[in-house]
Amino acid sequence: MSTADIPAGYLPGKLGSVPEPWIDPPWVEGDNDYRSVTEKVCRIAENPRPPLAWFIGFAVAASLAGMLGAMIGYLIITGVGVWGNQNSVSWGWPIVNFVFWVGIGHAGTLISAILFLFRQHWRTSINRFAEAMTIFAVVCAGTFPGIHIGRVWFAYYLFPFPDTRLYMWPQFRSPLLWDVFAVGTYATVSLLFWYMGMIPDLATLRDRAKHPIRRFAYGILSVGWIGSATQWRIYEKAYALLAALATPLVLSVHTIVSFDFAVSQLPGWHTTIFPPYFVAGAVFSGFGMVLTLMIPAREWFGLKDIVTMRHVDCMCKIIIATGSMVGFAYLTEFFIAWYGGNPYEQFTFINRAFGPTWWAYWTMVTCNVISPQLFWFGFIRRSPILIFIISIFVNIGMWFERYVIILSLERTFLPGSWQSFVPTWIDIGMLIGSFGLFFTLFLLFCRFLPIVAMSEVKQVMAHVDGHAKGAHSH
């Protein structure tokens, strides 16, 4: 028997032996059909008593979100002096938190839009998590520009409209202004994309609802969806168009956020590597947060057959790739600082690694560069607990990345202006509170909306053909 005799679709085995057939592992495991997928996803929203872990998590998250609201009230009454911001480090934790949350929101659009356009089936069980995460992360991010101006009743000054009566004429050459357009567009398209993807699943919840209020609410949200061939045709075209529109936003949003720093003349910030570096870091942190959310959720809500370890494995490999890009960017920054010969630039990077805040820099390197490389080991990629721990490290590392960039302001050109940045308890409380807001929104989403895209999952398990067996589901 020669290799030419081996039929297509079979693994090339040892000559003379029976070749093993190559079968792709299923994206949905267990003895599931269309009906069981619908039951497993819908019962999360229909169950009158969610898991105890949900109640505990919601109580903690809502308490922290309440603390954030109280601190914002205190900030408005007292003024921005309650933050640790100072003359040299004028952008303190508020901008760190803003950039961190915008970055978290990146993976949602990437998984939803780009992987959809490339027809990657592994996105189907996790895209709803990621899309929801994007919306909630942008909400958290948008909080900080709104309150950092001190007098929040003038927040409308942030919007880029010229008005001679208010003596306002926006500086259209400023990247801070571009940020308003970029983040605003990104939030709008992401919200539309998320909502549109849920419409067929909301109709399923509507048809199964027994309480009239739930039936009415889901009926409004599903906008009259009946699943006809005409509706599906229009829906799929619109979904693809939104995906094509959202894809460039993945690159544009964090590119423009990086311009907030890169167009300045400060050492450590004035560098052309910031746009790709920020985008790679944002995707990296977004995937880390998706894992942080998804691993407990699949355990609590019994979704292990639908959100399988194969999905988790794919995400771990993306984290290896993007984490390596981030590590390469760190090395490139050091090389360019040395190669450029600018003494201020060289001092900034040496100060980052060996200055008074060296611990922040090496925390960033450990979490962002070293910890993702552990995913090269297969046994780690098969352990949900270890993956969850590493995803936490990724989140910590990416927050510290932004913190390290901001700390460059501590020591710039004039030694006489050097000053150490010390966060206040309001800074710390607002950071923790923003996580509370984020998790509160996410847990509410898990409780009342379909957290897995049922209609898309069924498309990748078409071979089951539950409809042909008479197992009707929406």
XYZ file of C-alpha atoms in Angstrom:
474
model
C 0.000 0.000 0.000
C 1.416 3.377 -0.975
C 0.518 6.834 0.327
C -1.351 7.412 -2.928
C -3.828 4.716 -1.878
C -4.812 6.499 1.324
C -8.222 8.063 0.739
C -8.854 11.732 1.405
C -10.160 12.411 4.874
C -7.940 9.822 6.550
C -4.871 10.413 8.618
C -1.699 9.146 6.982
C -0.801 6.174 9.144
C 2.033 3.709 9.043
C 2.147 1.906 5.747
C 0.596 -1.492 6.043
C -1.681 -0.493 8.938
C -5.303 0.538 8.853
C -5.459 4.345 8.669
C -7.348 6.106 11.419
C -10.250 8.235 10.175
C -9.876 11.947 10.887
C -12.912 13.320 12.637
C -13.032 16.888 13.869
C -13.994 17.067 17.552
C -17.511 18.466 17.841
C -18.081 22.049 18.935
C -21.036 20.833 21.011
C -20.322 17.795 23.138
C -22.563 15.196 24.708
C -25.848 13.831 23.450
C -27.259 17.190 22.457
C -29.669 18.147 19.739
C -31.411 21.423 18.904
C -33.976 20.919 21.639
C -31.442 20.270 24.405
C -29.362 23.314 23.412
C -32.471 25.478 23.617
C -33.399 23.982 26.993
C -29.951 24.463 28.495
C -29.620 28.087 27.437
C -33.200 29.210 28.057
C -33.505 27.661 31.492
C -30.833 30.084 32.758
C -33.193 33.006 32.139
C -36.340 31.044 32.954
C -35.255 29.468 36.219
C -36.852 31.430 39.085
C -33.973 30.509 41.394
C -30.522 31.063 39.885
C -27.495 29.320 41.436
C -26.354 30.418 44.897
C -23.056 31.537 43.383
C -24.986 34.004 41.232
C -26.633 35.564 44.297
C -23.326 35.856 46.133
C -21.576 37.300 43.115
C -24.364 39.754 42.434
C -24.478 40.928 46.059
C -20.737 41.606 46.088
C -20.703 43.250 42.659
C -23.746 45.435 43.339
C -22.210 46.564 46.645
C -19.026 47.595 44.890
C -21.014 49.356 42.163
C -22.886 51.227 44.892
C -19.559 52.214 46.408
C -18.490 53.584 43.024
C -21.673 55.647 42.844
C -21.059 57.036 46.351
C -17.494 57.951 45.477
C -18.561 59.681 42.289
C -21.033 61.673 44.374
C -18.249 62.574 46.815
C -16.015 63.562 43.907
C -18.671 65.843 42.442
C -19.323 67.532 45.799
C -15.672 67.868 46.783
C -13.762 68.189 43.505
C -11.077 66.245 41.662
C -8.579 67.038 44.423
C -9.730 63.842 46.090
C -7.717 61.960 43.472
C -3.961 61.585 43.654
C -3.463 63.551 40.441
C -0.824 66.267 40.696
C 1.000 68.767 38.507
C 3.519 66.305 37.097
C 1.226 63.266 36.953
C -1.820 65.136 35.785
C -3.273 61.968 34.236
C -3.500 59.531 37.096
C -5.689 56.524 37.657
C -8.735 57.918 35.805
C -6.955 57.672 32.451
C -5.427 54.314 33.437
C -8.888 52.958 34.179
C -10.324 54.466 31.001
C -7.719 52.886 28.714
C -7.913 49.573 30.579
C -11.678 49.273 30.127
C -11.606 50.371 26.499
C -9.040 47.653 25.886
C -11.195 45.044 27.609
C -13.983 45.875 25.202
C -11.860 44.989 22.190
C -12.146 41.220 22.149
C -15.924 41.341 21.931
C -15.934 42.935 18.524
C -12.985 40.845 17.410
C -14.699 37.557 18.284
C -18.043 38.707 16.963
C -17.124 40.480 13.781
C -13.735 39.391 12.512
C -14.103 35.720 13.368
C -17.590 35.786 11.869
C -16.260 37.155 8.591
C -13.573 34.475 8.563
C -16.218 31.816 9.280
C -14.524 30.551 12.426
C -16.998 28.162 14.030
C -15.367 28.281 17.446
C -16.769 31.756 18.012
C -20.380 30.600 18.130
C -20.532 29.505 21.775
C -18.564 32.421 23.179
C -19.431 35.413 21.021
C -22.419 36.443 23.160
C -20.220 36.576 26.295
C -17.690 38.681 24.444
C -20.234 41.059 22.927
C -21.862 41.678 26.293
C -18.455 42.211 27.835
C -17.711 44.858 25.217
C -20.815 46.852 26.037
C -20.283 46.728 29.784
C -16.590 47.536 29.501
C -17.326 50.596 27.368
C -19.865 51.723 29.984
C -17.158 51.504 32.643
C -14.662 53.280 30.390
C -17.094 56.080 29.597
C -17.576 56.807 33.280
C -14.088 58.205 33.775
C -13.923 60.915 31.077
C -17.319 62.082 32.273
C -16.215 62.624 35.868
C -12.611 63.681 35.398
C -13.585 67.200 34.359
C -14.638 67.970 37.928
C -17.760 69.964 37.102
C -19.789 67.163 35.557
C -22.636 69.482 34.686
C -20.324 70.747 31.926
C -19.733 67.223 30.575
C -21.393 68.217 27.310
C -18.252 70.270 26.627
C -16.635 66.929 25.787
C -18.818 66.521 22.744
C -17.177 67.897 19.608
C -19.689 70.425 18.396
C -18.718 74.030 17.715
C -20.919 76.615 19.403
C -20.145 80.324 19.406
C -22.722 81.015 22.126
C -20.806 78.789 24.547
C -17.439 80.039 23.247
C -16.638 76.464 22.255
C -14.586 75.575 19.237
C -13.219 72.026 19.430
C -9.602 71.407 18.529
C -10.098 68.999 15.655
C -6.371 68.290 15.492
C -6.394 66.805 18.973
C -6.538 63.008 19.369
C -8.622 63.553 22.486
C -11.323 64.792 20.151
C -10.855 61.850 17.794
C -11.347 59.640 20.827
C -14.883 60.902 21.256
C -15.755 59.922 17.691
C -13.939 56.577 17.845
C -15.254 55.349 21.183
C -18.735 56.694 20.474
C -18.902 54.928 17.108
C -17.467 51.764 18.561
C -20.008 51.699 21.386
C -22.913 52.337 19.016
C -21.943 49.672 16.473
C -21.090 47.150 19.185
C -24.474 47.713 20.850
C -26.309 47.253 17.544
C -24.296 44.172 16.715
C -24.951 42.631 20.121
C -28.656 43.357 20.025
C -29.169 42.209 16.467
C -27.479 38.895 17.181
C -29.854 38.281 20.088
C -33.118 38.842 18.220
C -33.758 35.184 17.169
C -32.886 33.988 20.666
C -35.086 36.633 22.290
C -37.947 35.359 20.148
C -37.302 31.873 21.514
C -37.553 33.205 25.073
C -40.743 35.036 24.093
C -42.364 31.897 22.705
C -41.441 29.903 25.808
C -42.423 32.589 28.342
C -45.340 31.678 30.609
C -45.631 34.923 32.546
C -47.363 37.684 30.565
C -44.861 40.347 31.641
C -41.931 38.273 30.456
C -43.750 37.448 27.227
C -44.464 41.146 26.677
C -40.878 42.220 27.442
C -39.273 39.588 25.233
C -41.898 40.303 22.575
C -40.878 43.959 22.464
C -37.187 43.089 22.349
C -37.611 40.483 19.609
C -39.302 43.081 17.340
C -41.793 40.668 15.825
C -39.345 37.962 14.833
C -41.122 34.829 13.538
C -38.171 33.108 11.878
C -39.505 33.188 8.335
C -37.196 32.630 5.388
C -37.481 36.298 4.417
C -36.550 37.450 7.912
C -33.558 35.122 8.027
C -32.326 36.348 4.642
C -32.536 39.999 5.663
C -31.104 39.250 9.090
C -28.054 37.473 7.739
C -27.308 40.261 5.275
C -27.647 42.922 7.956
C -25.519 40.914 10.391
C -22.757 40.536 7.814
C -22.865 44.256 6.993
C -22.589 45.190 10.659
C -19.694 42.757 11.052
C -17.911 44.388 8.109
C -18.554 47.813 9.615
C -17.359 46.794 13.062
C -14.142 45.151 11.892
C -12.150 48.332 11.142
C -13.344 49.737 14.444
C -11.348 47.055 16.251
C -8.216 48.617 14.836
C -9.276 52.231 14.885
C -10.481 52.613 18.469
C -7.377 51.646 20.352
C -5.152 53.137 17.667
C -6.725 56.494 18.372
C -6.582 55.919 22.126
C -2.851 55.342 21.717
C -2.577 58.666 19.860
C -3.603 60.399 23.100
C -0.109 59.493 24.268
C 1.906 59.060 21.080
C 1.387 62.543 19.622
C 2.782 64.163 22.761
C 6.444 65.155 23.077
C 7.062 63.264 26.311
C 9.763 60.574 26.543
C 8.261 57.114 26.760
C 5.100 58.244 25.005
C 6.293 59.777 21.721
C 6.692 56.548 19.770
C 5.212 55.110 16.598
C 4.893 51.619 18.044
C 2.012 52.648 20.286
C -0.861 51.973 17.816
C -0.059 48.288 17.044
C 1.156 47.798 20.589
C -2.111 49.116 22.029
C -4.263 47.083 19.644
C -2.436 43.826 20.389
C -2.605 44.566 24.108
C -6.297 45.347 23.928
C -7.116 42.081 22.164
C -4.892 40.278 24.660
C -6.653 41.800 27.675
C -10.085 41.306 26.116
C -9.533 37.603 25.615
C -8.227 37.356 29.156
C -11.421 38.927 30.494
C -13.620 36.680 28.335
C -11.961 33.670 29.937
C -12.388 35.213 33.395
C -16.122 35.543 32.765
C -16.734 32.405 30.765
C -15.078 29.758 32.912
C -17.214 30.367 36.031
C -20.344 30.942 33.921
C -20.110 27.590 32.108
C -19.688 25.901 35.490
C -22.535 27.699 37.285
C -25.066 27.412 34.471
C -24.278 23.897 33.243
C -22.943 24.897 29.829
C -19.906 22.641 29.658
C -21.307 20.754 26.658
C -21.916 23.957 24.719
C -18.949 26.050 25.825
C -16.421 23.254 25.584
C -12.765 23.015 26.473
C -12.100 23.127 22.735
C -13.410 26.704 22.701
C -11.280 27.512 25.733
C -8.250 25.944 24.055
C -8.659 28.201 21.009
C -8.794 31.257 23.228
C -5.691 30.191 25.130
C -3.809 29.975 21.826
C -4.954 33.479 20.885
C -3.640 34.683 24.242
C -0.272 33.056 23.548
C -0.070 34.889 20.204
C -1.168 38.307 21.456
C 0.864 37.998 24.666
C 3.948 37.318 22.552
C 3.184 40.409 20.460
C 2.939 42.489 23.621
C 6.258 41.079 24.884
C 7.882 41.853 21.528
C 6.565 45.418 21.773
C 8.174 45.808 25.202
C 11.530 44.693 23.782
C 11.152 46.972 20.763
C 10.517 49.965 22.993
C 13.772 49.330 24.836
C 15.706 48.761 21.624
C 14.421 51.946 19.979
C 15.182 53.948 23.123
C 18.776 52.713 22.979
C 19.103 52.916 19.196
C 17.558 56.387 18.970
C 20.231 57.847 21.230
C 17.857 60.253 22.953
C 19.058 60.472 26.583
C 15.626 61.410 27.919
C 14.066 58.415 26.185
C 16.801 56.112 27.442
C 16.429 57.392 30.991
C 12.664 56.873 30.916
C 12.913 53.192 30.056
C 15.766 52.531 32.487
C 13.719 54.314 35.128
C 10.700 52.125 34.361
C 12.658 48.930 34.888
C 14.993 49.948 37.700
C 13.542 53.164 39.160
C 11.434 53.620 42.285
C 8.432 51.932 40.655
C 10.310 48.945 39.265
C 7.817 46.637 40.959
C 5.025 47.912 38.705
C 7.080 47.328 35.566
C 8.104 43.792 36.488
C 4.572 42.950 37.600
C 3.492 43.975 34.125
C 6.180 41.860 32.450
C 5.491 38.824 34.628
C 1.757 38.904 34.039
C 1.750 39.878 30.373
C 4.817 38.154 28.962
C 5.630 35.181 31.169
C 2.250 33.930 32.387
C 0.646 33.513 28.883
C 3.561 31.324 27.806
C 2.336 28.703 30.286
C -0.431 27.973 27.776
C 2.145 26.183 25.633
C 1.642 23.265 28.033
C -1.361 21.172 27.065
C -2.221 20.112 30.614
C -2.617 23.776 31.590
C -4.916 24.447 28.639
C -7.057 21.537 29.815
C -7.360 22.795 33.387
C -10.160 25.378 33.861
C -8.779 26.430 37.261
C -5.286 27.132 35.932
C -6.706 28.934 32.896
C -8.888 31.059 35.153
C -5.886 31.991 37.340
C -3.762 32.932 34.329
C -6.610 35.011 32.897
C -6.659 36.956 36.166
C -2.919 37.541 35.821
C -3.494 38.840 32.284
C -6.071 41.332 33.550
C -3.747 42.500 36.318
C -0.831 42.804 33.933
C -2.743 44.859 31.398
C -3.927 47.293 34.048
C -0.309 47.683 35.192
C 0.789 48.289 31.594
C -1.305 51.443 31.474
C -0.162 52.376 34.986
C 3.492 52.085 33.980
C 2.903 54.330 30.969
C 1.297 56.971 33.167
C 4.101 56.757 35.734
C 6.471 58.043 33.043
C 5.124 61.471 34.001
C 6.768 61.221 37.409
C 10.226 61.933 35.961
C 10.332 63.875 32.718
C 12.736 66.600 31.542
C 13.297 68.724 34.665
C 14.421 66.965 37.863
C 12.982 69.900 39.804
C 9.488 68.845 38.749
C 9.899 65.208 39.670
C 7.239 63.982 42.024
C 6.026 60.526 43.023
C 2.437 59.610 42.322
C 0.513 58.174 45.260
C -3.086 57.044 44.680
C -5.661 58.038 47.248
C -8.276 55.769 48.749
C -10.756 57.342 46.324
C -8.576 56.249 43.402
C -8.426 52.707 44.732
C -12.125 52.628 45.591
C -13.133 53.840 42.136
C -11.015 51.194 40.430
C -12.574 48.446 42.555
C -16.008 50.002 42.119
C -15.654 49.994 38.343
C -15.164 46.233 38.514
C -18.300 46.074 40.636
C -20.239 47.971 37.982
C -18.897 45.721 35.255
C -19.756 42.475 37.038
C -23.166 43.758 38.115
C -24.108 44.395 34.500
C -22.674 41.076 33.402
C -24.533 39.081 36.068
C -27.808 40.791 35.160
C -27.134 39.884 31.551
C -26.602 36.239 32.562
C -29.862 36.255 34.496
C -32.249 37.754 31.959
C -30.821 37.375 28.456
C -29.616 34.399 26.362
C -25.925 34.165 27.190
C -25.181 31.760 24.325
C -26.152 32.420 20.709
C -28.464 29.408 20.316
C -29.242 30.030 16.664
C -25.535 30.195 15.768
C -24.581 27.172 17.858
C -27.188 25.119 16.038
C -25.647 26.077 12.716
C -22.377 24.366 13.637
C -24.159 21.227 14.856
C -26.349 20.862 11.778
C -25.375 17.212 11.437
C -27.466 16.466 14.524
C -30.565 17.427 12.550
C -32.880 17.553 15.517
C -35.619 19.025 13.321
C -35.567 15.975 11.088
C -36.236 13.846 14.128
C -39.235 15.910 15.025
C -37.480 17.526 17.966
C -38.901 20.957 17.301
C -37.312 23.991 18.853
C -37.137 27.591 17.734
